[in-house]
């Protein structure tokens, strides 16, 4: 949709019903549907030609060009667009592109072992505005020629935590039928408002025996953004017993356990469960239940244009199997699932704790079985985490006497500062020296190099300028971790990682491309943030470590083991290299 249309909706109203009336009336106008029998849709039509709503509708219609119109898909997109940003953050609502929805629906139907679709039961357990239910309804209509009225009543089921999303799903399904010439006074829907984390389908549906198909896009909510009730409820699901699980994770278990004995689940979801710590229990669940699982990984491609999310398609089936099927595939190359040449990796050969190596399992296994484990010789660390780098870290624009000076003239005592570099910025153009900044470092070391936070009375008396500067930012510092941070003092760093003294270290970015640069530092007073460092656990050669880390063989390992990011980057997180076999052949 054109920007003026979206801008109009942003400013028009926050009232759900007002927006519903505007969009329903717009759709009917474009479809030249002057009369509607359906009572629910009737109640949403703007009819008073002298009202402010009518003026708004006329102005809204003028924004559409002659070539534009609103079909069911565009209307769905607009309904998804007007969901408030706060609801998108907390509840994870995100619009799934039509081609992805249709692919998941088509392939799930194709894989279904079912003689007739007349009695099929299809659910979306986080249905939002009903995109997947629309795709499924169209598919059943095409295959059976049943009326939409009967499809909605007998075949389609959904639940969503937001009541207004459920209402909009009913609106969209009703308009789908009306636009196809099936205008009924009333449609019966099996759409419910509820939280799938504790929703009981047996209470809603008589003689409930499970669903034939579950389709959808589980909510995209990071653990840190969940409300307290959600954090409590996810503990009821075994797949959420490790790390800090994001909200999409329990939906695999919920969905799988709601399938009937031949059921199929088709999701588009985050691909991080393949390697992440919070995916350990989910990987274990798949393995212990020998679940038939096919993964189509989009790698670093962005399927959702409005959000930076790395996704995959997952198809689960209620039948036991010994292996996981996997392929990394571009969206444009999606084809019938029966024609895709998946790789197969036995569950017994996969490590649920360390993460699944399923891209090129044979290669990874070979590279991990020779030489000495990287993790036995070297260690890797993430950088200092103040959680407010803009406050603690600065570029010294002038040095005078005992002080460094910021660009605005603020002076900070030299003795409270350390040198620091952003190792994510290391490349051919920026060596370590040119990247050096200063960090206010309110810590001291004892004779055993044990680090301690400087007491506030000493900090304020010995370093009054630094204390005064940080005190000006006290309110901002107290907002770290959403105000729930448990720090020994308000001026302490958000985390205590990487504060120890390490003299010999290799600095490199957290996200790397082939040919990435790593730089050696032998400065025990130099710290780093954002990126990574590696060092020998005992006496070791940093030049050898640098050669090893940037070797061709190591890169083959990285691109088959590590997490994908956009534009050919891979995440080189702390534990990804531990099992890599260090051998002389990497020269």
Coordinates of C-alpha atoms in Angstrom, one line a residue, residues 164-444:
X164 CA -10.0 -7.5 18.5
X165 CA -7.8 -9.8 16.4
X166 CA -10.4 -12.5 16.7
X167 CA -13.1 -10.0 15.7
X168 CA -11.1 -9.0 12.7
X169 CA -10.6 -12.6 11.7
X170 CA -14.4 -13.0 11.8
X171 CA -14.7 -9.8 9.7
X172 CA -12.2 -11.0 7.1
X173 CA -13.7 -14.5 6.8
X174 CA -17.2 -13.0 6.5
X175 CA -16.1 -10.6 3.8
X176 CA -14.3 -13.4 1.9
X177 CA -17.6 -15.3 1.7
X178 CA -19.6 -12.2 0.8
X179 CA -17.2 -11.2 -1.9
X180 CA -17.7 -14.7 -3.4
X181 CA -21.4 -14.3 -3.4
X182 CA -22.2 -16.2 -0.2
X183 CA -24.0 -13.6 2.0
X184 CA -25.6 -15.2 5.0
X185 CA -27.3 -13.3 7.9
X186 CA -25.0 -15.1 10.3
X187 CA -21.8 -17.2 10.1
X188 CA -20.9 -19.5 13.0
X189 CA -17.2 -19.4 13.9
X190 CA -15.0 -21.6 16.1
X191 CA -12.8 -18.6 16.9
X192 CA -12.0 -17.9 20.5
X193 CA -10.2 -15.3 22.6
X194 CA -7.7 -17.0 24.8
X195 CA -4.0 -17.7 25.6
X196 CA -2.8 -20.9 23.9
X197 CA -0.4 -21.3 26.8
X198 CA -3.4 -22.4 28.9
X199 CA -6.3 -22.7 26.5
X200 CA -8.3 -26.0 26.8
X201 CA -9.8 -27.0 23.4
X202 CA -11.7 -29.8 25.0
X203 CA -13.8 -27.3 26.8
X204 CA -14.7 -25.5 23.6
X205 CA -15.2 -28.4 21.2
X206 CA -17.3 -31.5 22.0
X207 CA -15.6 -34.8 21.6
X208 CA -12.3 -33.1 20.7
X209 CA -9.9 -35.6 19.2
X210 CA -7.2 -33.3 17.9
X211 CA -6.7 -31.3 14.7
X212 CA -5.7 -32.7 11.3
X213 CA -3.8 -29.6 10.5
X214 CA -2.3 -26.7 12.6
X215 CA -1.0 -23.9 10.5
X216 CA 0.5 -20.6 11.6
X217 CA 3.1 -18.1 12.6
X218 CA 3.8 -18.4 16.4
X219 CA 4.2 -15.1 18.2
X220 CA 7.6 -13.4 17.9
X221 CA 8.2 -12.2 21.5
X222 CA 11.7 -12.2 23.1
X223 CA 11.7 -13.4 26.7
X224 CA 12.7 -10.0 28.0
X225 CA 9.5 -8.5 26.5
X226 CA 7.1 -11.0 28.0
X227 CA 4.6 -9.9 30.7
X228 CA 4.8 -11.6 34.0
X229 CA 1.8 -13.9 33.4
X230 CA 3.3 -15.2 30.2
X231 CA 6.6 -15.9 32.0
X232 CA 4.7 -18.0 34.5
X233 CA 2.6 -19.9 32.0
X234 CA 5.5 -21.0 29.7
X235 CA 7.0 -22.9 32.6
X236 CA 4.2 -25.4 32.3
X237 CA 5.7 -26.6 29.0
X238 CA 8.7 -28.9 29.1
X239 CA 10.3 -27.3 26.0
X240 CA 10.7 -24.1 28.0
X241 CA 13.0 -25.6 30.7
X242 CA 16.3 -24.2 29.4
X243 CA 17.7 -20.7 29.1
X244 CA 15.2 -17.8 28.6
X245 CA 12.8 -19.2 26.0
X246 CA 11.2 -16.8 23.6
X247 CA 7.4 -17.1 23.1
X248 CA 7.5 -19.1 19.9
X249 CA 9.1 -22.1 21.5
X250 CA 6.2 -23.5 23.5
X251 CA 3.9 -23.3 20.5
X252 CA 5.8 -26.2 18.9
X253 CA 4.8 -28.4 21.9
X254 CA 1.3 -27.0 22.2
X255 CA 0.7 -27.5 18.5
X256 CA 2.2 -30.9 18.2
X257 CA 0.2 -32.2 21.2
X258 CA -3.0 -30.8 19.7
X259 CA -2.6 -32.9 16.5
X260 CA -4.6 -36.1 16.0
X261 CA -2.8 -39.3 15.3
X262 CA -2.1 -38.4 11.6
X263 CA -2.0 -34.7 12.0
X264 CA 0.5 -32.2 10.5
X265 CA 1.8 -28.9 11.8
X266 CA 3.2 -26.2 9.5
X267 CA 4.8 -23.1 11.0
X268 CA 7.0 -20.2 9.8
X269 CA 9.1 -19.3 12.8
X270 CA 12.4 -18.2 14.1
X271 CA 15.3 -20.5 13.2
X272 CA 17.4 -19.9 16.3
X273 CA 16.1 -23.0 18.1
X274 CA 18.5 -25.1 16.0
X275 CA 21.5 -23.8 18.0
X276 CA 20.3 -21.5 20.8
X277 CA 20.6 -22.2 24.5
X278 CA 16.9 -21.6 25.0
X279 CA 16.2 -24.2 22.3
X280 CA 17.9 -27.0 24.1
X281 CA 14.8 -28.4 25.7
X282 CA 12.9 -28.1 22.4
X283 CA 15.6 -30.0 20.5
X284 CA 15.5 -32.6 23.3
X285 CA 11.7 -32.8 22.9
X286 CA 11.9 -33.4 19.1
X287 CA 14.6 -36.1 19.6
X288 CA 13.0 -38.0 22.5
X289 CA 9.7 -38.1 20.7
X290 CA 11.3 -39.1 17.4
X291 CA 9.2 -36.4 15.8
X292 CA 9.0 -36.2 12.0
X293 CA 10.5 -32.8 11.3
X294 CA 11.3 -31.0 8.1
X295 CA 13.1 -27.7 8.2
X296 CA 13.4 -25.3 5.2
X297 CA 15.8 -22.6 6.4
X298 CA 15.8 -19.2 4.8
X299 CA 19.3 -18.5 6.3
X300 CA 19.9 -14.8 6.5
X301 CA 17.0 -13.7 4.2
X302 CA 14.4 -11.3 5.6
X303 CA 11.0 -12.8 5.0
X304 CA 9.2 -10.2 7.1
X305 CA 10.1 -6.8 5.7
X306 CA 9.0 -4.9 8.8
X307 CA 11.1 -6.8 11.2
X308 CA 14.7 -8.2 11.3
X309 CA 14.0 -11.8 11.9
X310 CA 15.7 -15.0 10.7
X311 CA 13.2 -17.6 9.9
X312 CA 12.5 -21.1 8.7
X313 CA 9.5 -23.3 7.7
X314 CA 8.9 -26.3 9.9
X315 CA 6.6 -29.2 9.1
X316 CA 5.9 -31.6 11.9
X317 CA 4.0 -34.9 11.5
X318 CA 2.4 -37.2 14.0
X319 CA 4.6 -40.2 13.1
X320 CA 7.9 -41.3 14.5
X321 CA 11.1 -41.1 12.6
X322 CA 14.8 -41.5 13.3
X323 CA 16.0 -38.4 11.6
X324 CA 15.6 -34.6 11.0
X325 CA 15.2 -33.4 7.4
X326 CA 16.9 -30.1 6.6
X327 CA 17.6 -27.8 3.6
X328 CA 18.7 -24.2 3.3
X329 CA 16.7 -22.7 0.5
X330 CA 16.0 -19.3 -1.0
X331 CA 12.3 -18.2 -0.9
X332 CA 12.2 -17.9 -4.7
X333 CA 13.2 -21.6 -5.0
X334 CA 10.4 -23.0 -2.9
X335 CA 8.8 -25.9 -4.7
X336 CA 6.6 -28.9 -3.8
X337 CA 7.9 -30.4 -0.6
X338 CA 7.9 -33.9 -2.2
X339 CA 10.5 -32.6 -4.8
X340 CA 12.9 -31.1 -2.2
X341 CA 16.1 -33.0 -1.6
X342 CA 16.4 -32.7 2.1
X343 CA 19.5 -33.8 3.9
X344 CA 18.8 -36.4 6.6
X345 CA 20.5 -36.4 10.0
X346 CA 19.8 -39.1 12.6
X347 CA 18.6 -37.8 15.9
X348 CA 21.1 -40.0 17.7
X349 CA 23.9 -38.1 16.0
X350 CA 22.7 -34.7 17.1
X351 CA 23.6 -32.9 20.3
X352 CA 20.6 -31.3 21.9
X353 CA 22.7 -29.5 24.4
X354 CA 25.4 -28.0 22.1
X355 CA 23.1 -27.4 19.2
X356 CA 22.2 -29.3 16.0
X357 CA 24.8 -29.4 13.2
X358 CA 22.4 -30.2 10.4
X359 CA 23.5 -28.1 7.5
X360 CA 26.4 -30.3 6.6
X361 CA 26.5 -32.8 9.3
X362 CA 29.1 -35.1 7.8
X363 CA 31.6 -32.2 7.3
X364 CA 31.0 -30.8 10.8
X365 CA 31.4 -34.3 12.3
X366 CA 34.7 -34.8 10.4
X367 CA 36.1 -31.4 11.4
X368 CA 35.2 -32.0 15.0
X369 CA 36.7 -35.5 15.2
X370 CA 40.3 -34.6 14.3
X371 CA 43.0 -32.7 16.1
X372 CA 42.5 -31.0 19.5
X373 CA 39.2 -29.2 20.4
X374 CA 39.5 -25.5 20.0
X375 CA 37.8 -25.2 23.4
X376 CA 40.5 -27.2 25.1
X377 CA 43.2 -24.8 23.9
X378 CA 41.4 -21.4 23.5
X379 CA 38.6 -19.5 25.2
X380 CA 36.4 -16.9 23.7
X381 CA 34.7 -14.0 25.4
X382 CA 32.0 -11.4 24.7
X383 CA 32.9 -7.8 25.5
X384 CA 32.1 -5.5 28.4
X385 CA 28.4 -5.0 28.8
X386 CA 27.6 -1.6 30.5
X387 CA 24.0 -1.6 29.1
X388 CA 24.5 2.1 28.5
X389 CA 27.6 2.5 26.3
X390 CA 26.6 6.0 25.3
X391 CA 27.1 7.0 29.0
X392 CA 30.3 5.2 29.9
X393 CA 32.2 5.2 26.6
X394 CA 33.5 8.4 25.0
X395 CA 36.1 9.7 22.5
X396 CA 38.7 11.9 24.1
X397 CA 38.9 15.1 22.1
X398 CA 41.5 16.7 24.3
X399 CA 43.9 15.8 27.1
X400 CA 45.0 18.3 29.7
X401 CA 46.7 17.6 33.0
X402 CA 44.8 14.8 34.9
X403 CA 41.8 14.9 32.6
X404 CA 40.3 13.6 29.4
X405 CA 37.8 16.0 27.8
X406 CA 34.6 15.0 25.9
X407 CA 33.5 16.9 22.8
X408 CA 31.1 19.0 24.9
X409 CA 33.9 20.0 27.3
X410 CA 33.0 17.6 30.1
X411 CA 36.1 16.5 31.9
X412 CA 36.8 13.1 33.3
X413 CA 39.7 12.0 35.5
X414 CA 42.3 9.9 33.6
X415 CA 42.7 7.5 36.5
X416 CA 39.1 6.3 36.4
X417 CA 39.3 5.6 32.7
X418 CA 40.5 2.6 30.6
X419 CA 41.2 2.2 26.9
X420 CA 38.5 0.3 25.1
X421 CA 37.8 -0.7 21.4
X422 CA 34.6 -1.8 19.6
X423 CA 35.9 -5.0 18.2
X424 CA 32.9 -5.2 15.8
X425 CA 34.6 -2.4 13.9
X426 CA 37.9 -4.1 13.2
X427 CA 38.6 -4.4 9.5
X428 CA 41.3 -3.5 7.0
X429 CA 40.7 0.3 7.4
X430 CA 40.6 0.4 11.2
X431 CA 43.4 -1.0 13.2
X432 CA 43.2 -1.2 17.0
X433 CA 45.0 2.1 17.6
X434 CA 42.6 4.1 15.5
X435 CA 39.6 2.5 17.3
X436 CA 40.6 3.3 20.8
X437 CA 38.1 5.1 23.0
X438 CA 37.8 5.7 26.7
X439 CA 35.5 4.0 29.2
X440 CA 34.7 5.3 32.7
X441 CA 35.7 2.2 34.8
X442 CA 34.5 2.4 38.4
X443 CA 36.3 -0.7 39.5
X444 CA 39.7 -1.5 41.2

